[in-house]
Short mmCIF file of C-alpha atoms in Angstrom, two decimals:
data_model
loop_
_atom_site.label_atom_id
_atom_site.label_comp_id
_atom_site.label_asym_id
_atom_site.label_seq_id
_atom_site.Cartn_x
_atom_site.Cartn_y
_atom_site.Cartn_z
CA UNK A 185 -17.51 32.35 -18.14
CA UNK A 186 -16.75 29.08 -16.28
CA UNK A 187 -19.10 27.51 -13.67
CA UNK A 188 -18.28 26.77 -10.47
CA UNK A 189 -18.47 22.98 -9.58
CA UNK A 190 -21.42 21.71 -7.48
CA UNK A 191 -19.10 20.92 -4.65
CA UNK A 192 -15.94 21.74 -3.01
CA UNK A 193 -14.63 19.60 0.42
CA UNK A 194 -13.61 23.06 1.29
CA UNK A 195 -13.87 27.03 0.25
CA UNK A 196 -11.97 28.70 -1.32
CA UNK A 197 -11.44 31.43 1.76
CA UNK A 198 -10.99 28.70 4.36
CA UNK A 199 -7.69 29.27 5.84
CA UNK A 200 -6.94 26.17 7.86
CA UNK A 201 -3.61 26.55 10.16
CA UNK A 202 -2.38 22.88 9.43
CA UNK A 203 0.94 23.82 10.51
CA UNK A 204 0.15 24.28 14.15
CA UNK A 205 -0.44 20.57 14.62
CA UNK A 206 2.98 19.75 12.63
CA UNK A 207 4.14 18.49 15.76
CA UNK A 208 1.59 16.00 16.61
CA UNK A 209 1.20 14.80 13.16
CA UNK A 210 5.34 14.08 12.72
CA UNK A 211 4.95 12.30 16.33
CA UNK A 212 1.78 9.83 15.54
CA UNK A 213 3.46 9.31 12.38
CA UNK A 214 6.85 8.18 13.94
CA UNK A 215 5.00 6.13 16.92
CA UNK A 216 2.88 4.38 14.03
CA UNK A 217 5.95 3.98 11.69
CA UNK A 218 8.24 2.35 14.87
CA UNK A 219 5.22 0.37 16.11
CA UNK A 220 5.23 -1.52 12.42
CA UNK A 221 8.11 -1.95 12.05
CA UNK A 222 7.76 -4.04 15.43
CA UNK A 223 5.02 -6.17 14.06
CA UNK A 224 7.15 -6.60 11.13
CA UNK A 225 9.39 -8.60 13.06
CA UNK A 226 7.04 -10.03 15.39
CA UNK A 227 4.38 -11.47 14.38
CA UNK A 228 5.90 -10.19 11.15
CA UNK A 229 4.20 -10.39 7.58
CA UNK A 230 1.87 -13.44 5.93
CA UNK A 231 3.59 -14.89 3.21
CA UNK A 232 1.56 -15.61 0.32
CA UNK A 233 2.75 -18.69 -2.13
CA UNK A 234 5.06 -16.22 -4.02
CA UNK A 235 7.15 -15.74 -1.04
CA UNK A 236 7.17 -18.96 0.63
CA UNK A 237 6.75 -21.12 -1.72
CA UNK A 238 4.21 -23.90 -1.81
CA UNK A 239 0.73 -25.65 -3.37
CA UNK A 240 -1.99 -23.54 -3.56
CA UNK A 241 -5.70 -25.83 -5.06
CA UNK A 242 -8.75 -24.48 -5.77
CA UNK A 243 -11.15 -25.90 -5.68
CA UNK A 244 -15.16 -26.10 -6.49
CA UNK A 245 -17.79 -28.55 -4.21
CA UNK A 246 -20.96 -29.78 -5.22
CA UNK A 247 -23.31 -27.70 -2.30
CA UNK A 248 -21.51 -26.06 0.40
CA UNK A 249 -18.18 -27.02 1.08
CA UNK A 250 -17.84 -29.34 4.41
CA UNK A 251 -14.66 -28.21 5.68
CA UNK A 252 -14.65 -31.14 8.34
CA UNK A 253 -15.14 -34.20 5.89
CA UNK A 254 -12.02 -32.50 3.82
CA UNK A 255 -9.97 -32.20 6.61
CA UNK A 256 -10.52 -35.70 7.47
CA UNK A 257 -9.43 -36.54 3.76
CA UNK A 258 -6.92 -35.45 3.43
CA UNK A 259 -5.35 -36.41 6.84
CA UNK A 260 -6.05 -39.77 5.73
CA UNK A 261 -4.25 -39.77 2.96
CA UNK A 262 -1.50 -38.01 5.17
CA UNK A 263 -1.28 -34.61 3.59
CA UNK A 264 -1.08 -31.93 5.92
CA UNK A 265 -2.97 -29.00 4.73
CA UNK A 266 -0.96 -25.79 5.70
CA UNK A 267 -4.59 -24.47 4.94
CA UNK A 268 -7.96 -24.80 3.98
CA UNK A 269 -10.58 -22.25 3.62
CA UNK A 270 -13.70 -21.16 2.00
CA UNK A 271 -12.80 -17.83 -0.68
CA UNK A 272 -16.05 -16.39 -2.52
CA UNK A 273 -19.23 -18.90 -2.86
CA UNK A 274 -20.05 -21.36 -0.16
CA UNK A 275 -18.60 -23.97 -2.64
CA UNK A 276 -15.12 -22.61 -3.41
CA UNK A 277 -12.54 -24.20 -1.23
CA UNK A 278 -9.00 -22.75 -1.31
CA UNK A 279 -6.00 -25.09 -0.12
CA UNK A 280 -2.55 -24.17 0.54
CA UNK A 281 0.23 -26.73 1.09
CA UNK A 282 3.55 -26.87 1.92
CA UNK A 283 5.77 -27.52 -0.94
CA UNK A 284 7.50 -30.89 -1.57
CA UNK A 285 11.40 -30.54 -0.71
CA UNK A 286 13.47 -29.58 -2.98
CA UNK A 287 15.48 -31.37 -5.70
CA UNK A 288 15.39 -32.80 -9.40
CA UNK A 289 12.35 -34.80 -8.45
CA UNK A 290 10.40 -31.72 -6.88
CA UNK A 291 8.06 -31.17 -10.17
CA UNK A 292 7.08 -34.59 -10.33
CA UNK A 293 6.79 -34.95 -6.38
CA UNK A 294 4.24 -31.43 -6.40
CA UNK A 295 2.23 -33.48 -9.47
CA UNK A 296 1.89 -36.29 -7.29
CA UNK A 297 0.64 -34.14 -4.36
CA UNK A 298 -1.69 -32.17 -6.38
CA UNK A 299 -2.88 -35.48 -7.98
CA UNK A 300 -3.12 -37.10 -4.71
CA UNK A 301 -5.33 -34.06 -2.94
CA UNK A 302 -7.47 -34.38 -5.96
CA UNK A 303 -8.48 -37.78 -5.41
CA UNK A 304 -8.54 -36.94 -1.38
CA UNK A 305 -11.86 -33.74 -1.88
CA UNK A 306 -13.42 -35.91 -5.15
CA UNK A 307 -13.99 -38.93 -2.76
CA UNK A 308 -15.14 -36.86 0.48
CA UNK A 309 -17.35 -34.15 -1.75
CA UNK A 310 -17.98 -36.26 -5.26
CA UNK A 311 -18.52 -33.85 -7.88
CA UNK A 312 -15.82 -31.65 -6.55
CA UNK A 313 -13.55 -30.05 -9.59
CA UNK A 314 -10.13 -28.36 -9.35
CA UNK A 315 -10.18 -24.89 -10.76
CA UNK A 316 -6.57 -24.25 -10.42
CA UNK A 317 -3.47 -25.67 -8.76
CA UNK A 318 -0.47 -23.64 -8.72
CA UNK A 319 3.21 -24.42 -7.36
CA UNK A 320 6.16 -22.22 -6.12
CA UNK A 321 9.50 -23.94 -4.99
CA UNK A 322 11.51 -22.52 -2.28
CA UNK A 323 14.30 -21.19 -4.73
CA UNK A 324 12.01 -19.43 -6.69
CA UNK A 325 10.26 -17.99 -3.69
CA UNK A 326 13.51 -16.76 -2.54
CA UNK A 327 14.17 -14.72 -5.40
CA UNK A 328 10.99 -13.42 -5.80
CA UNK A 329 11.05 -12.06 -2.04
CA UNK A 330 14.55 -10.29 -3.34
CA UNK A 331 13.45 -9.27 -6.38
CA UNK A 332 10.23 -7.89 -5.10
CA UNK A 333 12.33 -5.73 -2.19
CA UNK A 334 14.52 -4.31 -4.31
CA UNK A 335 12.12 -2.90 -6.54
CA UNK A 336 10.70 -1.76 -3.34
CA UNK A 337 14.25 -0.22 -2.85
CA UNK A 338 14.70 1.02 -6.43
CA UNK A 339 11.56 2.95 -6.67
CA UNK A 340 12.16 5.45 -3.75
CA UNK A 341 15.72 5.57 -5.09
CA UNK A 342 14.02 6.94 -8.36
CA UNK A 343 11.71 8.95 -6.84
CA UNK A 344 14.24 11.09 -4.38
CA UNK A 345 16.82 11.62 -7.86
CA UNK A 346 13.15 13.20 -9.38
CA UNK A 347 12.27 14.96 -6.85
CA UNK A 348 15.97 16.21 -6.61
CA UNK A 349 15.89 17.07 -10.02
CA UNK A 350 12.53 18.75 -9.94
CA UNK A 351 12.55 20.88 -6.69
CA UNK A 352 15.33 21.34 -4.67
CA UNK A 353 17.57 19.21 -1.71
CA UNK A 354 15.31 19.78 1.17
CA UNK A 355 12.00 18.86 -0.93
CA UNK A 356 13.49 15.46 -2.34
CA UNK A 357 14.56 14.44 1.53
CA UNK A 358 11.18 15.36 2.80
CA UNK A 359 9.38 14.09 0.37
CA UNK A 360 11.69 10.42 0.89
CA UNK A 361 11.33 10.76 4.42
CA UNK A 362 7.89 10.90 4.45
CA UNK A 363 7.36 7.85 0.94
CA UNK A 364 9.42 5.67 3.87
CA UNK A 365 6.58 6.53 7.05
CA UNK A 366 4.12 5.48 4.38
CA UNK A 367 5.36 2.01 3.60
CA UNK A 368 6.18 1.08 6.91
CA UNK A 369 2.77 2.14 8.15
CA UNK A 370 1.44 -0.05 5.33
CA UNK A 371 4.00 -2.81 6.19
CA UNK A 372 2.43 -2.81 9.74
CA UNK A 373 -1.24 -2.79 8.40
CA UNK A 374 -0.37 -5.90 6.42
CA UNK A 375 0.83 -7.70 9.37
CA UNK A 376 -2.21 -6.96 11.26
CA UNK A 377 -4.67 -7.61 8.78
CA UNK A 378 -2.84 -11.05 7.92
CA UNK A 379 -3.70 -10.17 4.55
CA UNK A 380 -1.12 -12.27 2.27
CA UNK A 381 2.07 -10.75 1.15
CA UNK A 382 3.04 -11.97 -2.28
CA UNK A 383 3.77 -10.18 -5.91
CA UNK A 384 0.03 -8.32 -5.63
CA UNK A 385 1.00 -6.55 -2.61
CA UNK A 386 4.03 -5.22 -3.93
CA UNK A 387 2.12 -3.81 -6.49
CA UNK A 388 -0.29 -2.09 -4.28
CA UNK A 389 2.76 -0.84 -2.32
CA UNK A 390 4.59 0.60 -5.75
CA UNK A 391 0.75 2.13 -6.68
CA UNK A 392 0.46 4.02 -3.26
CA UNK A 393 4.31 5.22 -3.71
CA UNK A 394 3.09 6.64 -7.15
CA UNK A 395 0.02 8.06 -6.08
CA UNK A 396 1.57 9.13 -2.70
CA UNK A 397 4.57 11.15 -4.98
CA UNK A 398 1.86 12.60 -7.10
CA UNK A 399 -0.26 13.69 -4.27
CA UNK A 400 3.52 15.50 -2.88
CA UNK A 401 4.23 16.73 -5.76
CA UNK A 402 1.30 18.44 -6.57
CA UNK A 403 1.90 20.66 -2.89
CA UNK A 404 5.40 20.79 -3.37
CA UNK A 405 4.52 22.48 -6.72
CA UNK A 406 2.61 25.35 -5.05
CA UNK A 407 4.83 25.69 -2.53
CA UNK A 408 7.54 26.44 -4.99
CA UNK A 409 5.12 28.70 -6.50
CA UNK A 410 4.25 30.70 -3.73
CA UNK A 411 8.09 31.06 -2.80
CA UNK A 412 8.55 33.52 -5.63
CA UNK A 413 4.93 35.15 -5.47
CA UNK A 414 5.51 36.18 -1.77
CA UNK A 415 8.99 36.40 -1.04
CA UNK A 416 8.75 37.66 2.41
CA UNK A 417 6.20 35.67 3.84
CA UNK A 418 6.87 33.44 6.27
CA UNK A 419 7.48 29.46 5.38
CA UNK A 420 5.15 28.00 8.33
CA UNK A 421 2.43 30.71 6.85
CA UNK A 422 3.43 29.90 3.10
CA UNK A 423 3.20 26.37 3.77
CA UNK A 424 -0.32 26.62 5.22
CA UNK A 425 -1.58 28.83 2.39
CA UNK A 426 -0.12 26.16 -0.38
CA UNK A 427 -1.99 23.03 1.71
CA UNK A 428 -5.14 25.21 1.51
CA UNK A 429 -4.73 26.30 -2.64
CA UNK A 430 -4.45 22.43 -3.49
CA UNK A 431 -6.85 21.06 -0.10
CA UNK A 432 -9.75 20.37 -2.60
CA UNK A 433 -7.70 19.09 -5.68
CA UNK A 434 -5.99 16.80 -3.23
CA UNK A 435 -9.49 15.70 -1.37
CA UNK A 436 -10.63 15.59 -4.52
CA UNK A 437 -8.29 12.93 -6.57
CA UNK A 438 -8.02 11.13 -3.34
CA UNK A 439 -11.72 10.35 -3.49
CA UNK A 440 -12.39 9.50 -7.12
CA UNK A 441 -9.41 7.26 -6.84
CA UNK A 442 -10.71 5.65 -2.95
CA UNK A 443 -14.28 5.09 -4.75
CA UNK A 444 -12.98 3.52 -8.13
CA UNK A 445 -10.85 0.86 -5.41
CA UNK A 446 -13.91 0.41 -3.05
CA UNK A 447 -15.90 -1.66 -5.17
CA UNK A 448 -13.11 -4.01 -5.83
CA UNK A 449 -12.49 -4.20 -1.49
CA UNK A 450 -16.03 -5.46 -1.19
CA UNK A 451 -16.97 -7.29 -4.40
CA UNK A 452 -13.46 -8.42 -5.70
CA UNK A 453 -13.31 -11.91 -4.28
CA UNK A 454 -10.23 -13.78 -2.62
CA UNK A 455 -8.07 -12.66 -5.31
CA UNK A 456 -8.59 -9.19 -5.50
CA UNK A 457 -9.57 -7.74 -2.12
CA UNK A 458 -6.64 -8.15 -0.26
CA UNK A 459 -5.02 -5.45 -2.98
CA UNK A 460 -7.71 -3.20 -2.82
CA UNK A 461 -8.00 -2.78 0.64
CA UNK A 462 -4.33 -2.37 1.14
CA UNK A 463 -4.84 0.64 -1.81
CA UNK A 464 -7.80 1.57 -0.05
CA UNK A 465 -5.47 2.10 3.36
CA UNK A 466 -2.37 3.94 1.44
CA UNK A 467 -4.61 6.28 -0.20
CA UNK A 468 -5.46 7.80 3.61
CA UNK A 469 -1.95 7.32 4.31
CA UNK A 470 -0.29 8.79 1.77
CA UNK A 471 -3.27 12.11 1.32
CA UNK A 472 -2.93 12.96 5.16
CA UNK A 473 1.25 12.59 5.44
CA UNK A 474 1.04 15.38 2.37
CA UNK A 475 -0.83 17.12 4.33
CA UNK A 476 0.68 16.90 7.81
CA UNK A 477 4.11 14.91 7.43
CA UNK A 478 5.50 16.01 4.35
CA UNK A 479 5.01 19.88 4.72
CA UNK A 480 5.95 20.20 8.54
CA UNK A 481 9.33 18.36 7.58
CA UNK A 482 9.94 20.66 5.17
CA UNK A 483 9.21 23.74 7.51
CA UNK A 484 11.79 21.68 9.87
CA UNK A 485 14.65 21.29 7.06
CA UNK A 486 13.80 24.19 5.14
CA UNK A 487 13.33 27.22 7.02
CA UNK A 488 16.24 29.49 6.88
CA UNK A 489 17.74 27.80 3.37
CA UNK A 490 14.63 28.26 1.18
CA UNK A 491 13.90 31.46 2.18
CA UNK A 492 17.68 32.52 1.36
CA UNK A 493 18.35 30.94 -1.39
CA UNK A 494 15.28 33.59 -2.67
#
Protein backbone atom coordinates (compact mmCIF):
# COMPACT_ATOMS: atom_id res chain seq x y z
CA UNK A 1 0.00 0.00 0.00
CA UNK A 2 1.82 3.29 -0.74
CA UNK A 3 1.67 6.38 1.54
CA UNK A 4 0.65 9.47 0.62
CA UNK A 5 3.39 12.23 0.87
CA UNK A 6 3.22 14.75 3.77
CA UNK A 7 2.49 17.52 1.36
CA UNK A 8 1.07 18.42 -1.88
CA UNK A 9 1.14 22.44 -3.26
CA UNK A 10 -2.22 21.32 -4.41
CA UNK A 11 -5.05 18.35 -4.22
CA UNK A 12 -5.55 16.09 -6.10
CA UNK A 13 -9.46 17.25 -6.82
CA UNK A 14 -8.51 20.89 -7.30
CA UNK A 15 -9.63 21.78 -10.66
CA UNK A 16 -8.04 25.12 -11.41
CA UNK A 17 -9.42 26.81 -14.84
CA UNK A 18 -5.88 28.11 -15.94
CA UNK A 19 -7.10 28.47 -19.32
CA UNK A 20 -9.45 31.33 -18.69
CA UNK A 21 -6.58 33.70 -18.02
CA UNK A 22 -4.68 32.38 -21.33
CA UNK A 23 -5.22 35.68 -22.58
CA UNK A 24 -3.66 37.77 -20.00
CA UNK A 25 -0.84 35.48 -19.45
CA UNK A 26 0.18 35.41 -23.54
CA UNK A 27 -0.24 39.42 -23.24
CA UNK A 28 2.15 40.12 -19.98
CA UNK A 29 4.33 37.68 -21.53
CA UNK A 30 4.60 39.54 -24.94
CA UNK A 31 4.69 43.19 -23.15
CA UNK A 32 7.61 41.70 -20.88
CA UNK A 33 9.32 39.87 -23.84
CA UNK A 34 9.12 43.39 -26.21
CA UNK A 35 10.02 45.55 -23.18
CA UNK A 36 13.56 43.42 -23.01
CA UNK A 37 14.25 43.28 -25.86
CA UNK A 38 14.22 47.26 -25.58
CA UNK A 39 16.63 47.27 -22.73
CA UNK A 40 18.63 44.97 -24.73
CA UNK A 41 19.41 47.62 -26.99
CA UNK A 42 19.29 50.40 -24.70
CA UNK A 43 20.93 50.36 -21.96
CA UNK A 44 21.62 46.92 -23.39
CA UNK A 45 23.60 44.03 -21.55
CA UNK A 46 26.95 44.28 -19.07
CA UNK A 47 29.70 42.71 -20.65
CA UNK A 48 31.75 40.68 -18.49
CA UNK A 49 35.71 40.21 -19.50
CA UNK A 50 34.70 37.26 -21.80
CA UNK A 51 32.81 39.49 -24.02
CA UNK A 52 34.66 42.61 -24.02
CA UNK A 53 37.72 41.77 -23.45
CA UNK A 54 40.02 43.21 -20.83
CA UNK A 55 42.17 42.88 -17.25
CA UNK A 56 40.37 41.65 -14.58
CA UNK A 57 42.94 41.66 -10.75
CA UNK A 58 42.04 40.40 -7.72
CA UNK A 59 43.09 41.28 -5.29
CA UNK A 60 43.51 40.77 -1.24
CA UNK A 61 44.28 44.06 1.36
CA UNK A 62 45.71 43.90 4.60
CA UNK A 63 42.31 45.33 6.78
CA UNK A 64 39.57 46.72 4.83
CA UNK A 65 40.17 47.74 1.51
CA UNK A 66 40.39 51.78 1.09
CA UNK A 67 38.90 52.20 -2.15
CA UNK A 68 39.98 56.01 -2.19
CA UNK A 69 43.85 55.56 -1.53
CA UNK A 70 43.63 52.85 -4.61
CA UNK A 71 41.99 55.01 -6.77
CA UNK A 72 44.48 57.61 -6.16
CA UNK A 73 47.20 54.89 -7.08
CA UNK A 74 46.55 53.98 -9.60
CA UNK A 75 45.64 57.35 -11.28
CA UNK A 76 49.04 58.20 -10.45
CA UNK A 77 50.58 55.82 -12.14
CA UNK A 78 48.05 56.71 -15.02
CA UNK A 79 46.01 53.56 -15.27
CA UNK A 80 42.52 54.12 -15.63
CA UNK A 81 40.57 51.60 -13.78
CA UNK A 82 37.42 50.68 -15.91
CA UNK A 83 36.55 49.41 -12.29
CA UNK A 84 37.19 48.83 -8.87
CA UNK A 85 35.11 47.22 -6.32
CA UNK A 86 34.90 45.33 -3.16
CA UNK A 87 33.53 41.28 -4.04
CA UNK A 88 33.14 39.01 -0.77
CA UNK A 89 35.32 40.12 2.49
CA UNK A 90 35.94 43.72 3.27
CA UNK A 91 39.52 42.98 1.98
CA UNK A 92 38.93 41.54 -1.50
CA UNK A 93 39.24 44.18 -4.11
CA UNK A 94 38.21 43.27 -7.68
CA UNK A 95 39.68 45.47 -10.67
CA UNK A 96 38.71 45.48 -14.16
CA UNK A 97 40.71 47.25 -16.90
CA UNK A 98 40.53 47.96 -20.24
CA UNK A 99 42.69 45.84 -22.32
CA UNK A 100 45.95 47.05 -23.94
CA UNK A 101 45.37 47.52 -27.87
CA UNK A 102 45.85 45.05 -29.89
CA UNK A 103 48.90 43.65 -31.74
CA UNK A 104 52.06 41.27 -31.47
CA UNK A 105 53.12 43.19 -28.42
CA UNK A 106 49.60 42.93 -26.61
CA UNK A 107 50.76 39.90 -24.15
CA UNK A 108 53.70 41.59 -23.08
CA UNK A 109 51.91 45.13 -22.93
CA UNK A 110 48.83 43.30 -20.48
CA UNK A 111 52.10 41.82 -18.30
CA UNK A 112 53.31 45.17 -17.97
CA UNK A 113 49.89 46.53 -16.89
CA UNK A 114 49.19 43.82 -14.54
CA UNK A 115 52.78 44.24 -13.20
CA UNK A 116 52.42 47.87 -13.04
CA UNK A 117 48.81 47.81 -10.99
CA UNK A 118 50.59 45.46 -8.72
CA UNK A 119 53.14 47.74 -7.64
CA UNK A 120 50.30 50.72 -7.77
CA UNK A 121 47.70 48.66 -4.51
CA UNK A 122 51.20 47.07 -2.77
CA UNK A 123 52.48 50.70 -2.21
CA UNK A 124 48.96 52.38 -1.25
CA UNK A 125 47.74 49.10 0.97
CA UNK A 126 51.36 47.24 1.80
CA UNK A 127 50.67 43.76 2.37
CA UNK A 128 48.23 43.68 -0.43
CA UNK A 129 48.57 40.20 -2.63
CA UNK A 130 47.16 39.45 -6.09
CA UNK A 131 44.96 36.41 -6.08
CA UNK A 132 44.39 36.30 -9.71
CA UNK A 133 44.86 38.39 -12.84
CA UNK A 134 43.24 37.30 -15.89
CA UNK A 135 43.35 38.80 -19.60
CA UNK A 136 40.95 38.62 -22.66
CA UNK A 137 41.96 40.44 -25.99
CA UNK A 138 39.41 41.95 -28.14
CA UNK A 139 39.70 39.11 -30.87
CA UNK A 140 39.14 36.56 -28.55
CA UNK A 141 36.26 38.37 -26.96
CA UNK A 142 34.75 38.64 -30.28
CA UNK A 143 34.56 35.12 -30.88
CA UNK A 144 33.53 34.15 -27.73
CA UNK A 145 30.39 36.62 -27.98
CA UNK A 146 29.74 34.51 -31.47
CA UNK A 147 30.42 31.42 -30.28
CA UNK A 148 28.44 31.84 -27.14
CA UNK A 149 25.15 33.12 -29.42
CA UNK A 150 25.17 30.53 -31.56
CA UNK A 151 25.05 27.94 -29.11
CA UNK A 152 22.33 30.07 -27.85
CA UNK A 153 20.92 29.61 -31.45
CA UNK A 154 21.78 25.90 -31.80
CA UNK A 155 20.13 24.74 -28.71
CA UNK A 156 16.49 25.88 -29.48
CA UNK A 157 17.26 24.61 -32.99
CA UNK A 158 17.75 21.15 -31.20
CA UNK A 159 15.14 21.42 -29.01
CA UNK A 160 12.14 22.32 -31.69
CA UNK A 161 13.64 19.04 -34.14
CA UNK A 162 12.94 16.98 -30.46
CA UNK A 163 10.07 18.21 -29.73
CA UNK A 164 9.05 17.69 -33.47
CA UNK A 165 10.11 14.34 -33.27
CA UNK A 166 8.50 13.58 -29.96
CA UNK A 167 4.98 15.21 -30.17
CA UNK A 168 3.65 16.63 -33.04
CA UNK A 169 3.98 20.22 -35.33
CA UNK A 170 1.88 22.41 -33.20
CA UNK A 171 3.63 21.18 -29.79
CA UNK A 172 7.32 21.76 -31.14
CA UNK A 173 6.19 25.56 -32.33
CA UNK A 174 4.59 26.21 -29.02
CA UNK A 175 6.87 24.86 -27.10
CA UNK A 176 9.81 27.20 -29.32
CA UNK A 177 7.64 30.02 -29.11
CA UNK A 178 7.36 30.03 -25.69
CA UNK A 179 11.78 28.68 -24.93
CA UNK A 180 12.16 32.28 -27.05
CA UNK A 181 9.64 34.58 -24.36
CA UNK A 182 11.83 32.91 -21.77
CA UNK A 183 15.24 34.06 -22.88
CA UNK A 184 14.31 37.35 -23.81
CA UNK A 185 12.61 37.91 -20.48
CA UNK A 186 15.89 36.70 -18.98
CA UNK A 187 17.89 38.84 -21.50
CA UNK A 188 15.95 41.88 -20.07
CA UNK A 189 16.48 40.80 -16.35
CA UNK A 190 20.21 40.75 -17.06
CA UNK A 191 20.23 44.18 -18.33
CA UNK A 192 18.47 45.45 -15.38
CA UNK A 193 20.22 43.73 -12.81
CA UNK A 194 23.67 44.80 -14.51
CA UNK A 195 24.67 41.49 -13.54
CA UNK A 196 27.77 40.61 -15.97
CA UNK A 197 27.21 38.81 -19.16
CA UNK A 198 30.10 36.51 -19.96
CA UNK A 199 30.53 32.48 -20.60
CA UNK A 200 28.64 31.81 -16.92
CA UNK A 201 25.59 33.41 -18.05
CA UNK A 202 25.29 31.53 -21.07
CA UNK A 203 25.36 28.65 -19.10
CA UNK A 204 22.63 29.66 -16.82
CA UNK A 205 20.67 30.60 -19.98
CA UNK A 206 21.34 26.89 -21.71
CA UNK A 207 20.37 25.36 -17.88
CA UNK A 208 16.94 27.27 -17.77
CA UNK A 209 16.33 26.18 -21.64
CA UNK A 210 16.89 22.54 -20.32
CA UNK A 211 14.98 22.75 -17.33
CA UNK A 212 12.36 25.03 -19.04
CA UNK A 213 11.98 21.96 -22.00
CA UNK A 214 11.75 19.44 -19.25
CA UNK A 215 9.25 21.32 -17.27
CA UNK A 216 7.14 21.46 -21.15
CA UNK A 217 7.65 18.36 -21.78
CA UNK A 218 6.50 16.82 -18.88
CA UNK A 219 2.70 18.75 -19.67
CA UNK A 220 3.00 18.21 -23.15
CA UNK A 221 3.30 14.49 -22.19
CA UNK A 222 -0.11 14.42 -20.42
CA UNK A 223 -1.63 16.34 -22.75
CA UNK A 224 -0.85 13.81 -25.38
CA UNK A 225 -2.07 11.37 -22.96
CA UNK A 226 -5.27 12.68 -22.26
CA UNK A 227 -5.90 13.21 -26.14
CA UNK A 228 -6.47 9.49 -26.56
CA UNK A 229 -8.10 8.84 -22.98
CA UNK A 230 -10.90 11.42 -23.74
CA UNK A 231 -11.32 11.86 -27.25
CA UNK A 232 -14.22 14.12 -27.18
CA UNK A 233 -13.40 16.43 -24.63
CA UNK A 234 -12.76 19.66 -25.33
CA UNK A 235 -8.89 21.01 -25.81
CA UNK A 236 -9.31 24.33 -23.55
CA UNK A 237 -10.95 21.68 -20.85
CA UNK A 238 -8.23 18.92 -21.68
CA UNK A 239 -5.60 21.35 -21.39
CA UNK A 240 -6.74 22.52 -17.94
CA UNK A 241 -7.17 18.97 -16.62
CA UNK A 242 -3.38 18.01 -17.90
CA UNK A 243 -1.91 21.47 -16.03
CA UNK A 244 -3.79 20.21 -12.93
CA UNK A 245 -2.50 16.11 -13.21
CA UNK A 246 1.24 17.43 -13.36
CA UNK A 247 0.50 21.08 -11.06
CA UNK A 248 2.29 19.37 -8.04
CA UNK A 249 5.09 17.40 -9.93
CA UNK A 250 5.81 20.65 -11.68
CA UNK A 251 5.61 22.88 -8.22
CA UNK A 252 7.32 20.29 -6.96
CA UNK A 253 10.75 19.92 -9.14
CA UNK A 254 10.59 23.60 -9.49
CA UNK A 255 11.16 23.96 -5.77
CA UNK A 256 13.78 21.34 -4.94
CA UNK A 257 15.66 22.71 -7.87
CA UNK A 258 14.91 26.89 -6.68
CA UNK A 259 16.19 25.72 -3.02
CA UNK A 260 19.36 23.66 -4.15
CA UNK A 261 20.27 27.33 -6.31
CA UNK A 262 19.27 29.63 -3.34
CA UNK A 263 22.06 28.97 -1.20
CA UNK A 264 24.52 29.60 -3.90
CA UNK A 265 22.42 33.38 -4.69
CA UNK A 266 23.17 34.35 -1.13
CA UNK A 267 26.38 32.62 -0.02
CA UNK A 268 28.18 32.05 -3.44
CA UNK A 269 30.39 35.10 -3.55
CA UNK A 270 31.24 37.44 -6.64
CA UNK A 271 31.80 34.53 -8.73
CA UNK A 272 28.94 32.54 -8.30
CA UNK A 273 25.88 34.65 -7.49
CA UNK A 274 25.37 36.39 -10.48
CA UNK A 275 24.59 32.63 -12.06
CA UNK A 276 22.47 31.62 -9.44
CA UNK A 277 20.29 34.35 -9.29
CA UNK A 278 19.82 34.48 -12.99
CA UNK A 279 18.82 30.39 -12.44
CA UNK A 280 16.97 31.45 -9.58
CA UNK A 281 14.82 34.02 -12.06
CA UNK A 282 14.41 31.36 -15.13
CA UNK A 283 13.19 28.77 -12.89
CA UNK A 284 9.86 31.22 -12.23
CA UNK A 285 10.04 31.99 -15.75
CA UNK A 286 10.20 29.03 -17.35
CA UNK A 287 7.50 26.95 -14.45
CA UNK A 288 4.77 29.74 -14.96
CA UNK A 289 5.11 30.10 -19.13
CA UNK A 290 4.36 26.03 -18.88
CA UNK A 291 1.77 26.81 -17.13
CA UNK A 292 0.18 29.85 -18.77
CA UNK A 293 2.22 30.51 -22.13
CA UNK A 294 2.97 27.29 -23.43
CA UNK A 295 -0.53 25.57 -23.06
CA UNK A 296 -2.77 28.62 -24.16
CA UNK A 297 -0.56 28.71 -27.44
CA UNK A 298 -1.21 25.44 -28.02
CA UNK A 299 -5.09 25.81 -27.46
CA UNK A 300 -4.48 28.85 -30.08
CA UNK A 301 -2.54 26.62 -32.82
CA UNK A 302 -4.02 23.47 -31.96
CA UNK A 303 -7.60 23.47 -31.65
CA UNK A 304 -9.33 22.10 -34.61
CA UNK A 305 -5.97 19.99 -35.93
CA UNK A 306 -5.34 17.94 -32.75
CA UNK A 307 -8.62 17.11 -32.15
CA UNK A 308 -8.92 15.78 -35.92
CA UNK A 309 -6.10 14.27 -36.44
CA UNK A 310 -7.80 11.84 -33.39
Amino acid sequence: MLSHPLFRFVRDDKRIPFMRGRYAGLATSAVLSLLSVVLFFHPGLKLGLDFRGGVVIEARTQGPADFGRLRQALAAVHVTAAGIQRFGAEDDVLIQLDSPASGPAQEAETQHLVDTVSKAVAQAQPGTQILRADAVGATVSSELFRDGLLALGCSLVMILIYIWVRFEREFAISAVVTLILDLTKTVGFLAVTRFEFDLVMVAAILTILGYSTNDKVVVYDRVRENLRKYRTMPLRELLDLSINETLNRTLGTSSTVFLAALPLALFGGHTLAGFATVMLFGIVVGTSSSIFIAAPLLLLMGEKRLRQAR
